[in-house]
């Protein structure tokens, strides 16, 4: 997608003025030589043996040649970033300063292509010229709006005959601030489930409010436990509660807050009509209408992949 | 009156660091400072300490603190669970160890950077490991959004208010008196900062019906106590604070902060159990107690404690505090150091130290005519208590 926004701006014309601009000759520090070839092979973890002078003599090349992809290496400025005498010292990538000034500070190399006219041999003395070959229109990229700049670098030998060329395409972009998306409401704190309690949570996921019941004396108990505190039997089953009860007490939480809830957040102690009490959220109810003793009913909200205590709300009058 | 423990041991030394919101040093250093200060106060050399007792929530092992103060052999070490509910229980443990000859000099301590390193008030973190009974317990509350000590107390407080016509302003009376005492205690965090009942009523809701000023502070600091036989204590630097009685209590239907399933949610039966034992052991009754350090992490439970110990009838604590019977000059001045609302929250241990100072006659807010003072521990959990008396 092309942006209309950049059209007609003065700096765009300035940017475009770089297209086709050529930069002068830059000379190589060293002639093509065996030791740099060997060191490059070592650095690149490249097998040097086929290039070595004695084996290469018997090859199709009839002597030592430099690996083709080394082409730009001969023109590297070195650690001190300097050029041999007679080189053009103008920065061939000065177009970048325009983009940086305009806020296109992101940089990403996108692709690099090389073409070769011939193999280089020890003794060849290489030079290069640079040119800004193309600047794209402003593009919307996933990194932000930006321009693709294509640099053409051409290489020549000591006879000024072309030996190869390289195109480097670079994206300069304006990094975009991340769009703040309202996060999905996180789950409430999740319970620990044990062999003694899992039935309760699994029941809720099936839409049922289950209460533990002693299998021997039928006493109900909540929170669940391994044995009946009345008759001490370890056997138990469950009954499904009607979901009706009354508000035994309640708290309206202000602090601390959990992002799962809206605040002020009411929480009730519900006495179920079966006789046991449980703590339950009262989300969605105006805390001002709550009164101890009022009739309440359950609203079980089963949410995939998470556990929730059942929500209760006042029973509508009439 | 039972003679197995009452009158046999005494608190012979007290020590503390300053109370702050950021101690700037390690908890173990606070522990060491307080223990050395308490031993110095008692006039007992660290080499003589053969027992150490603290809270399970304390991060400083007995072994380490004992070694670091220069202790040698230790024959007794123990810890008490349930947070502030344990406050008086280390003294009970020490007293039993000394009364039975298991140990001779026991140091009880509590050291924490509960404000600068972590905060209990910010809620219980949920761990989902079902292997912890703890995690299973909190599974009935945290998923509902009930997560802080204040929130659990608030649930019980609402039922108490409803049953007895208690108001938020009644809770405020506890805060106001605590801050009156703190205002004249230079060691209190709220020294020079009294509040009015209106300040209390205007303070923000934390867990309605609890307001910010119903909740104690969060503090950094340490307190240590030196316990030894009454006989030995009489030969030392200070007037001994005699342990007339010491008791623990956990009652039917007990849960950690959430005993919401008892028929009556407006009482503290675990504290009633402590009261019964303390009176039986000491042979004393409510009328024999002139002041009390009542654990005041949250104001509503201070009212309920007055009822459990029989300083007033059920539901009458609101009248007791409305007439300022708990203030300076009242029937039962409580927490004359400013309590945990006003002085500092060191899990109740600073209150025990204040009781000792009151009995010695060296407190900044010294009360007159004092013979016996009650000290209680955290409420809403299995708890403990002491009656300390003049020799």
XYZ file of C-alpha atoms in Angstrom:
709
model
C 0.000 0.000 0.000
C 1.420 3.361 -0.977
C 1.045 6.309 1.259
C -0.362 9.533 -0.105
C 0.881 11.364 2.936
C 4.465 11.620 1.731
C 3.511 12.931 -1.696
C 4.311 16.532 -2.352
C 6.486 17.058 0.668
C 9.630 19.071 0.045
C 11.903 16.528 1.617
C 10.540 13.840 -0.715
C 11.960 15.781 -3.620
C 15.246 16.011 -1.780
C 15.150 12.271 -1.245
C 14.367 11.628 -4.913
C 17.300 13.797 -5.979
C 19.616 11.030 -4.792
C 18.256 8.536 -7.282
C 20.856 7.950 -9.975
C 23.522 9.830 -8.045
C 26.951 8.299 -8.655
C 29.894 8.380 -6.293
C 33.535 8.383 -7.305
C 36.069 5.599 -7.407
C 37.188 3.900 -4.239
C 40.358 1.800 -4.384
C 41.113 -1.434 -2.611
C 43.795 -1.376 0.070
C 45.364 -4.586 -1.190
C 45.645 -6.542 -4.374
C 43.856 -9.883 -4.391
C 46.159 -12.175 -2.405
C 46.430 -15.710 -1.124
C 46.689 -14.917 2.561
C 43.473 -12.881 2.673
C 41.697 -15.604 0.741
C 42.838 -18.163 3.253
C 41.856 -16.032 6.213
C 38.426 -15.302 4.724
C 37.890 -19.045 4.214
C 38.795 -19.632 7.865
C 36.525 -16.852 9.097
C 33.613 -18.054 6.984
C 34.284 -21.709 7.827
C 34.815 -22.324 4.121
C 37.022 -25.139 2.799
C 40.214 -23.444 1.559
C 41.801 -26.534 -0.040
C 40.264 -26.134 -3.520
C 41.557 -22.553 -3.604
C 45.058 -23.318 -2.439
C 47.674 -22.602 -5.115
C 48.952 -26.165 -5.537
C 45.525 -27.822 -5.909
C 44.083 -24.910 -7.901
C 46.811 -25.291 -10.461
C 45.186 -28.536 -11.565
C 41.655 -27.121 -11.525
C 39.584 -25.725 -14.364
C 40.892 -22.292 -13.346
C 44.449 -23.353 -13.964
C 45.577 -21.468 -10.866
C 44.453 -19.789 -7.675
C 41.215 -17.735 -7.774
C 39.317 -15.885 -4.993
C 35.903 -17.198 -3.961
C 33.384 -15.133 -5.948
C 31.378 -13.982 -2.924
C 34.497 -12.297 -1.553
C 33.942 -9.572 -4.141
C 32.995 -6.719 -1.758
C 35.564 -7.840 0.813
C 38.429 -6.371 -1.234
C 36.820 -2.947 -0.940
C 36.174 -2.942 2.757
C 37.558 0.152 4.500
C 39.114 -1.754 7.407
C 38.910 -1.256 11.133
C 39.865 2.449 10.994
C 37.281 3.107 8.275
C 39.815 4.753 5.966
C 40.448 4.617 2.224
C 43.654 4.447 0.209
C 44.896 7.706 -1.331
C 43.040 8.713 -4.483
C 39.687 7.364 -3.304
C 36.495 9.452 -3.259
C 35.731 10.026 0.403
C 32.111 11.120 -0.044
C 29.763 8.874 1.942
C 27.977 6.899 -0.785
C 25.055 6.266 1.584
C 24.478 9.913 2.492
C 20.834 9.485 1.404
C 20.354 7.708 4.694
C 20.890 10.919 6.657
C 17.829 12.444 4.945
C 15.657 9.547 6.015
C 17.036 9.552 9.541
C 16.348 13.252 9.829
C 12.725 12.629 8.816
C 12.248 9.979 11.480
C 12.865 6.857 9.398
C 15.300 5.618 12.009
C 14.498 1.910 11.746
C 16.865 -0.027 9.504
C 16.573 -3.464 8.017
C 18.702 -5.036 5.282
C 16.254 -6.846 3.039
C 18.287 -8.433 0.238
C 21.666 -8.492 -1.395
C 22.402 -9.713 -4.912
C 25.799 -10.168 -6.528
C 26.715 -10.673 -10.185
C 30.182 -11.709 -11.357
C 31.959 -11.144 -14.692
C 34.939 -13.279 -13.844
C 36.912 -14.833 -11.007
C 39.494 -12.646 -9.357
C 43.050 -13.842 -9.231
C 45.984 -12.926 -6.984
C 47.458 -9.664 -8.215
C 44.141 -8.179 -9.411
C 43.726 -4.637 -8.071
C 40.044 -3.846 -7.603
C 38.145 -0.586 -7.359
C 34.466 0.242 -6.917
C 31.869 2.925 -7.550
C 28.554 3.421 -5.775
C 25.192 4.642 -6.948
C 21.721 5.033 -5.474
C 19.843 2.990 -8.015
C 16.286 3.258 -6.747
C 14.138 4.602 -3.916
C 10.691 3.115 -3.600
C 7.546 5.050 -2.825
C 6.647 5.043 0.819
C 5.372 1.605 1.734
C 3.357 0.426 4.711
C 5.354 -2.401 6.216
C 4.653 -4.384 9.327
C 7.417 -2.400 11.007
C 5.876 0.929 10.063
C 5.916 3.188 6.962
C 9.234 3.181 5.136
C 11.286 3.390 1.948
C 13.273 0.656 0.230
C 16.613 2.055 -0.981
C 18.593 0.073 -3.568
C 22.334 0.747 -3.701
C 24.288 -0.428 -6.711
C 27.986 -1.058 -6.214
C 30.061 -1.851 -9.330
C 33.540 -3.404 -9.275
C 36.379 -2.956 -11.763
C 39.848 -4.416 -12.239
C 43.179 -2.687 -12.816
C 42.264 -2.354 -16.505
C 39.002 -0.648 -15.582
C 37.097 -3.676 -16.896
C 33.972 -4.601 -14.895
C 34.396 -7.712 -12.722
C 31.022 -7.718 -10.939
C 28.296 -5.745 -9.220
C 26.242 -5.911 -6.035
C 22.777 -4.599 -5.216
C 21.938 -4.007 -1.582
C 18.334 -3.194 -0.679
C 17.696 -1.565 2.674
C 14.417 -0.639 4.339
C 14.385 2.556 6.377
C 11.199 2.834 8.419
C 9.483 4.843 11.127
C 9.041 2.483 14.086
C 5.406 2.554 15.125
C 4.347 2.786 18.750
C 2.499 -0.386 19.630
C -1.232 0.157 19.447
C -2.646 -0.203 22.948
C -5.225 -2.913 22.757
C -7.552 -3.346 25.684
C -6.454 -6.674 27.083
C -9.003 -9.397 27.400
C -10.215 -9.584 30.942
C -7.952 -12.064 32.745
C -9.334 -15.004 34.625
C -9.966 -14.651 38.340
C -7.323 -16.255 40.548
C -7.546 -19.961 39.819
C -8.153 -22.477 42.570
C -5.992 -25.429 43.490
C -7.868 -28.661 42.868
C -7.264 -31.731 44.976
C -8.886 -35.139 45.162
C -11.026 -33.728 47.975
C -12.266 -30.687 46.063
C -12.141 -31.310 42.305
C -15.803 -32.421 42.193
C -16.926 -28.925 43.150
C -15.055 -27.181 40.320
C -15.851 -29.834 37.760
C -19.514 -29.601 38.727
C -19.499 -25.862 38.081
C -18.009 -26.414 34.651
C -20.972 -28.670 33.961
C -23.303 -25.929 35.208
C -24.014 -27.547 38.583
C -23.416 -26.283 42.092
C -22.502 -29.460 43.978
C -22.303 -29.840 47.730
C -20.415 -32.623 49.418
C -22.623 -35.007 51.414
C -21.646 -37.677 53.914
C -22.682 -41.000 52.433
C -23.327 -42.421 55.904
C -25.271 -39.733 57.790
C -26.093 -37.396 54.876
C -24.689 -34.310 56.591
C -23.733 -31.676 54.029
C -20.411 -29.921 54.300
C -18.670 -26.981 52.701
C -15.828 -26.278 52.207
C -15.285 -29.942 51.382
C -13.150 -32.203 53.529
C -12.066 -35.812 53.566
C -14.293 -36.953 56.446
C -17.637 -36.161 57.980
C -17.100 -34.055 61.096
C -20.339 -35.482 62.568
C -20.007 -39.254 62.070
C -16.383 -39.410 60.806
C -17.227 -41.473 57.743
C -14.776 -41.153 54.864
C -17.454 -42.035 52.326
C -19.141 -39.182 50.544
C -21.147 -38.247 47.504
C -22.625 -34.974 46.324
C -25.987 -33.307 45.931
C -26.827 -30.576 43.479
C -27.810 -27.404 45.281
C -30.889 -25.514 44.129
C -28.742 -22.383 43.819
C -31.110 -20.433 46.056
C -30.117 -19.015 49.384
C -29.797 -15.863 51.398
C -27.092 -13.313 51.919
C -25.506 -14.095 55.282
C -22.871 -11.367 55.080
C -20.962 -9.466 52.421
C -17.885 -7.370 51.769
C -17.460 -4.712 49.132
C -13.865 -4.905 47.971
C -12.004 -1.730 47.069
C -8.371 -2.787 47.658
C -6.420 -4.771 46.715
C -7.820 -5.117 43.220
C -7.636 -7.967 40.729
C -8.104 -7.209 37.019
C -10.735 -9.943 36.718
C -13.240 -7.800 38.617
C -14.879 -4.374 38.399
C -14.543 -2.275 41.540
C -16.115 -1.739 44.005
C -16.513 -5.509 43.875
C -19.092 -7.133 46.160
C -18.437 -10.588 47.579
C -21.096 -12.477 49.513
C -21.278 -15.186 52.099
C -24.274 -17.137 50.867
C -26.245 -19.472 53.092
C -27.733 -21.983 50.675
C -31.224 -23.257 51.395
C -29.635 -26.686 51.861
C -27.944 -25.185 54.936
C -24.258 -24.763 54.055
C -22.535 -21.470 53.395
C -20.122 -20.506 50.666
C -18.266 -17.391 49.627
C -19.214 -16.205 46.160
C -18.685 -13.143 43.984
C -21.698 -10.874 43.516
C -20.371 -9.299 40.325
C -22.883 -7.188 38.457
C -24.921 -6.214 41.519
C -24.927 -2.650 42.829
C -23.413 -2.955 46.323
C -25.917 -0.387 47.616
C -28.845 -2.772 47.182
C -27.261 -5.536 49.233
C -28.779 -6.356 52.596
C -28.055 -9.191 54.969
C -30.849 -11.763 54.748
C -31.927 -10.966 51.193
C -32.821 -13.833 48.844
C -30.077 -14.727 46.408
C -29.786 -17.015 43.427
C -26.856 -18.509 41.589
C -25.741 -17.652 38.082
C -23.182 -20.208 36.991
C -20.949 -18.938 34.252
C -18.872 -21.738 32.783
C -15.863 -20.317 30.944
C -13.787 -22.641 28.806
C -10.388 -23.367 30.305
C -10.847 -21.675 33.651
C -12.503 -22.192 37.009
C -14.856 -19.668 38.533
C -16.758 -19.616 41.774
C -20.469 -19.311 41.056
C -21.744 -15.753 40.921
C -24.838 -14.884 42.963
C -27.370 -12.082 42.510
C -30.392 -10.903 44.435
C -33.643 -12.639 43.461
C -35.851 -10.131 41.660
C -38.887 -9.253 43.722
C -42.352 -10.027 42.373
C -5.766 -21.446 89.923
C -3.424 -24.020 88.455
C 0.142 -24.133 89.689
C 1.925 -25.807 86.794
C 2.855 -22.545 85.176
C 1.302 -19.514 86.826
C 3.863 -17.382 88.614
C 6.781 -19.625 87.737
C 8.320 -17.653 84.910
C 8.785 -14.016 84.039
C 9.649 -11.759 81.166
C 12.993 -10.411 82.311
C 14.100 -8.470 79.276
C 12.632 -6.639 76.311
C 14.365 -5.275 73.248
C 13.388 -3.763 69.949
C 14.691 -1.982 66.913
C 13.137 1.252 65.779
C 9.827 0.838 63.966
C 9.750 2.150 60.409
C 8.504 1.689 56.874
C 11.955 0.816 55.599
C 14.539 -0.511 58.020
C 17.274 -0.463 55.386
C 18.779 -3.652 56.753
C 18.198 -7.380 56.709
C 15.551 -9.081 58.761
C 18.159 -11.240 60.438
C 20.056 -8.152 61.481
C 16.834 -6.774 62.974
C 16.381 -10.079 64.821
C 19.921 -10.006 66.155
C 19.645 -6.370 67.222
C 16.396 -6.964 69.099
C 17.627 -10.158 70.783
C 20.879 -8.541 71.917
C 18.955 -5.515 73.165
C 16.559 -7.721 75.147
C 19.421 -9.696 76.674
C 21.201 -6.459 77.530
C 18.017 -5.192 79.139
C 17.723 -8.376 81.192
C 21.398 -8.468 82.075
C 21.801 -12.010 80.767
C 24.720 -12.978 78.521
C 23.893 -14.455 75.087
C 25.940 -17.546 75.997
C 23.258 -18.400 78.538
C 20.417 -18.530 76.012
C 19.399 -22.166 75.628
C 16.011 -21.682 73.996
C 14.627 -19.706 71.075
C 11.036 -19.397 69.972
C 9.397 -17.483 67.162
C 6.611 -17.532 64.563
C 6.512 -19.916 61.606
C 6.091 -16.781 59.483
C 9.401 -15.389 60.704
C 12.132 -15.708 58.100
C 14.959 -15.962 60.628
C 15.595 -19.505 61.867
C 16.169 -19.971 65.590
C 19.456 -21.712 64.888
C 20.796 -18.763 62.906
C 19.683 -16.082 65.310
C 21.054 -18.093 68.225
C 24.431 -18.558 66.531
C 24.614 -14.938 65.418
C 24.018 -13.506 68.883
C 26.810 -15.710 70.188
C 24.747 -18.502 71.637
C 26.310 -21.839 72.525
C 24.107 -24.817 73.330
C 20.381 -24.751 72.675
C 18.040 -27.331 74.180
C 14.709 -25.854 73.118
C 13.516 -24.290 69.882
C 10.029 -24.073 68.502
C 7.758 -22.070 66.255
C 4.103 -21.133 66.244
C 1.856 -20.907 63.183
C -1.098 -18.662 62.256
C 0.644 -15.314 61.959
C -0.254 -12.820 64.634
C -2.356 -15.461 66.362
C 0.957 -16.808 67.550
C 2.026 -13.585 69.242
C 1.694 -14.757 72.848
C 2.285 -18.421 72.134
C 6.097 -18.254 71.997
C 5.917 -16.948 75.558
C 3.705 -19.927 76.471
C 6.206 -22.251 74.816
C 9.078 -20.598 76.653
C 7.197 -20.706 79.944
C 6.455 -24.413 79.556
C 10.054 -25.134 78.641
C 11.325 -23.232 81.662
C 8.690 -24.580 84.068
C 9.578 -28.138 83.036
C 13.334 -27.603 83.135
C 13.820 -28.082 79.407
C 15.431 -24.655 79.139
C 16.577 -21.877 81.423
C 16.698 -18.748 79.298
C 14.461 -18.524 76.227
C 14.441 -15.635 73.792
C 11.235 -15.052 71.839
C 11.570 -12.809 68.799
C 9.847 -11.532 65.712
C 11.721 -9.621 63.024
C 10.306 -8.478 59.745
C 10.551 -6.011 56.906
C 6.837 -6.362 56.408
C 6.573 -2.970 54.766
C 9.721 -2.661 52.687
C 10.241 -6.280 51.614
C 6.667 -7.584 51.337
C 3.203 -6.568 52.472
C 0.542 -8.824 53.921
C -2.082 -6.218 53.044
C -1.567 -6.596 49.323
C -3.365 -9.913 49.338
C -2.549 -13.575 49.400
C -0.784 -14.843 46.300
C -2.547 -17.878 44.879
C -0.480 -20.971 44.546
C -2.238 -23.652 42.605
C -0.371 -26.571 44.057
C -3.042 -28.869 45.431
C -0.460 -30.468 47.683
C -0.721 -27.499 49.990
C -3.672 -27.416 52.335
C -3.041 -23.684 52.306
C -3.745 -23.485 48.595
C -6.902 -25.510 48.947
C -8.034 -23.225 51.743
C -7.554 -20.033 49.754
C -9.267 -21.611 46.761
C -12.603 -20.841 48.430
C -11.839 -17.114 48.657
C -9.294 -15.801 46.170
C -11.313 -16.801 43.082
C -14.182 -14.714 44.506
C -11.949 -11.666 44.829
C -11.586 -11.904 48.596
C -7.846 -11.838 49.082
C -6.584 -9.735 51.994
C -6.716 -10.125 55.763
C -8.912 -7.014 55.850
C -11.402 -8.642 53.492
C -11.795 -11.707 55.686
C -12.277 -9.621 58.810
C -14.755 -7.418 56.941
C -17.013 -10.405 56.244
C -17.258 -11.196 59.957
C -17.479 -7.531 60.911
C -20.554 -6.948 58.727
C -22.403 -9.775 60.471
C -21.370 -8.372 63.863
C -22.563 -4.877 62.937
C -25.847 -6.259 61.679
C -26.536 -8.329 64.773
C -25.688 -5.725 67.407
C -26.236 -2.384 65.680
C -22.529 -1.617 65.698
C -21.439 1.184 63.361
C -18.292 2.070 61.503
C -17.897 4.983 63.930
C -17.777 2.464 66.793
C -14.809 0.828 65.077
C -13.390 4.323 64.701
C -13.326 4.748 68.486
C -10.620 2.075 68.597
C -8.526 3.899 66.001
C -8.952 7.272 67.670
C -7.775 6.010 71.071
C -4.866 4.096 69.529
C -3.718 7.253 67.807
C -4.153 9.304 70.979
C -1.716 7.002 72.748
C 0.623 6.842 69.739
C 0.651 10.621 69.546
C 2.497 10.770 72.869
C 4.790 7.776 72.264
C 8.011 8.885 70.552
C 8.681 5.322 69.371
C 5.331 5.132 67.591
C 5.229 5.640 63.855
C 2.274 7.959 64.377
C 3.950 9.936 67.141
C 2.456 13.407 67.206
C -0.281 12.450 64.751
C -3.610 11.946 66.491
C -6.784 11.527 64.445
C -10.398 12.487 64.985
C -13.415 10.255 64.560
C -14.192 12.303 61.478
C -10.771 11.471 60.033
C -11.664 7.816 60.507
C -15.040 8.234 58.860
C -13.493 10.088 55.932
C -10.761 7.524 55.357
C -11.205 5.480 52.208
C -12.973 2.163 52.152
C -10.601 -0.760 51.808
C -12.894 -3.734 52.264
C -16.260 -2.210 53.106
C -17.221 -2.072 55.990
C -13.524 -1.648 56.826
C -11.867 1.682 56.137
C -8.183 2.409 55.846
C -8.054 3.630 59.447
C -9.592 0.368 60.679
C -6.481 -1.419 59.471
C -3.203 -1.539 61.342
C 0.020 -0.348 59.830
C 2.527 -2.384 57.919
C 5.916 -2.055 59.543
C 9.576 -2.965 59.529
C 11.107 -3.801 62.866
C 11.859 -6.433 65.448
C 10.981 -7.143 69.056
C 12.509 -9.714 71.395
C 11.639 -10.921 74.882
C 13.794 -12.773 77.379
C 11.936 -15.372 79.442
C 13.398 -17.046 82.479
C 12.271 -18.379 85.818
C 10.584 -15.902 88.158
C 13.226 -16.727 90.718
C 16.064 -15.843 88.353
C 14.216 -12.779 87.129
C 14.021 -11.393 90.646
C 17.816 -11.324 90.774
C 18.179 -9.374 87.528
C 18.135 -5.730 86.402
C 14.429 -5.110 86.084
C 11.262 -5.690 87.992
C 10.028 -8.985 86.572
C 6.801 -9.173 84.593
C 5.402 -12.367 86.024
C 3.579 -14.699 83.654
C 0.348 -15.254 85.582
C -1.133 -17.230 82.719
C -0.402 -18.152 79.121
C -2.668 -20.013 76.730
C -3.422 -20.909 73.134
C -6.799 -21.531 71.573
C -8.335 -22.959 68.430
C -12.070 -23.625 68.548
C -14.613 -25.756 66.722
C -15.142 -24.671 63.150
C -11.767 -22.938 63.060
C -10.437 -21.712 59.743
C -7.505 -19.444 58.962
C -9.179 -15.998 58.937
C -12.373 -17.392 57.429
C -14.353 -19.099 60.185
C -17.509 -18.200 58.272
C -19.302 -21.488 58.779
C -20.053 -21.437 62.495
C -23.650 -20.874 63.545
C -22.678 -17.523 65.041
C -20.134 -15.492 63.130
C -20.146 -12.606 65.614
C -17.965 -14.164 68.300
C -14.365 -15.298 68.630
C -14.665 -18.691 70.345
C -10.926 -19.331 70.010
C -10.317 -16.177 72.034
C -13.056 -17.217 74.451
C -11.116 -20.433 74.948
C -7.944 -18.445 75.636
C -9.835 -16.226 78.101
C -11.219 -19.217 79.976
C -7.760 -20.727 80.345
C -6.077 -17.463 81.327
C -8.603 -16.790 84.059
C -8.448 -20.392 85.293
C -4.650 -20.502 85.351
C -4.222 -17.141 87.045
C -7.216 -17.300 89.354
C -8.006 -13.789 88.120
C -11.166 -12.421 86.591
C -11.958 -9.494 84.331
C -12.287 -7.173 87.323
C -8.696 -7.935 88.313
C -7.312 -6.683 84.999
C -6.500 -2.983 84.829
C -5.301 -2.681 81.244
C -5.126 -4.806 78.107
C -3.039 -5.087 75.005
C -5.738 -6.260 72.612
C -4.479 -7.346 69.226
C -5.588 -4.616 66.871
C -4.780 -5.593 63.307
C -8.389 -4.632 62.518
C -10.679 -2.650 64.784
C -13.838 -4.832 64.760
C -12.106 -7.714 66.474
C -10.968 -5.429 69.295
C -14.627 -4.934 70.186
C -15.320 -8.646 70.046
C -12.309 -9.358 72.267
C -13.698 -7.062 74.970
C -16.767 -9.299 74.956
C -14.833 -12.579 74.931
C -12.909 -11.547 78.056
C -16.039 -10.400 79.838
C -15.143 -6.719 80.084
C -18.673 -6.177 78.794
C -21.602 -8.301 77.677
C -22.208 -9.629 74.168
C -22.914 -6.813 71.778
C -22.062 -4.225 74.426
C -18.524 -3.416 73.348
C -19.930 -0.600 71.223
C -21.248 1.053 74.396
C -17.935 0.423 76.167
C -16.017 2.270 73.457
C -18.617 4.966 72.900
C -18.084 5.949 76.531
C -14.294 5.749 76.021
C -13.793 3.094 78.685
C -10.847 1.906 76.574
C -9.106 5.298 76.624
C -6.710 6.920 79.074
C -8.589 7.218 82.367
C -11.244 4.678 81.342
C -12.153 1.378 82.958
C -9.686 -0.558 80.778
C -7.180 1.528 78.829
C -6.107 -0.601 75.884
C -2.892 -0.522 73.884
C -1.269 2.403 75.703
C 1.689 2.208 73.296
C -0.670 3.100 70.450
C -1.118 -0.498 69.417
C -0.471 -1.789 65.953
C -2.731 0.942 64.618
C -0.499 3.616 66.095
C 2.890 2.287 67.180
C 3.876 -0.482 64.767
C 2.789 -3.836 63.424
C 5.306 -6.344 64.702
C 2.806 -9.191 64.848
C 1.764 -8.305 68.395
C 5.227 -8.627 69.923
C 5.563 -4.881 70.470
C 2.387 -5.078 72.547
C 3.906 -7.692 74.848
C 6.922 -5.424 75.342
C 4.566 -2.554 76.226
C 2.815 -4.710 78.831
C 6.208 -5.368 80.417
C 7.036 -1.651 80.484
C 3.658 -0.856 82.039
C 4.285 -3.394 84.813
C 7.794 -2.053 85.396
C 6.446 1.484 85.509
C 8.654 2.655 82.643
C 6.109 3.192 79.847
C 5.847 6.574 78.137
C 2.089 6.520 78.602
C 2.374 5.034 82.072
C -0.914 3.934 83.621
C -1.457 4.032 87.346
C -2.716 1.355 89.729
C -1.617 -1.470 87.477
C -1.350 -5.000 88.853
C -2.315 -7.259 86.000
C -2.355 -6.660 82.301
C -3.903 -8.842 79.621
C -2.171 -9.375 76.295
C -3.855 -11.023 73.334
C -2.722 -12.251 69.943
C -4.136 -12.166 66.440
C -7.843 -12.784 66.018
C -9.667 -14.657 63.290
C -7.004 -17.350 63.501
C -5.983 -19.817 66.199
C -4.763 -17.446 68.844
C -3.064 -17.009 72.196
C -2.944 -14.750 75.219
C -1.104 -13.840 78.377
C -1.846 -12.317 81.736
C 1.244 -10.606 83.051
C 1.415 -9.264 86.578
C 3.556 -7.351 89.019
C 5.573 -9.512 91.335
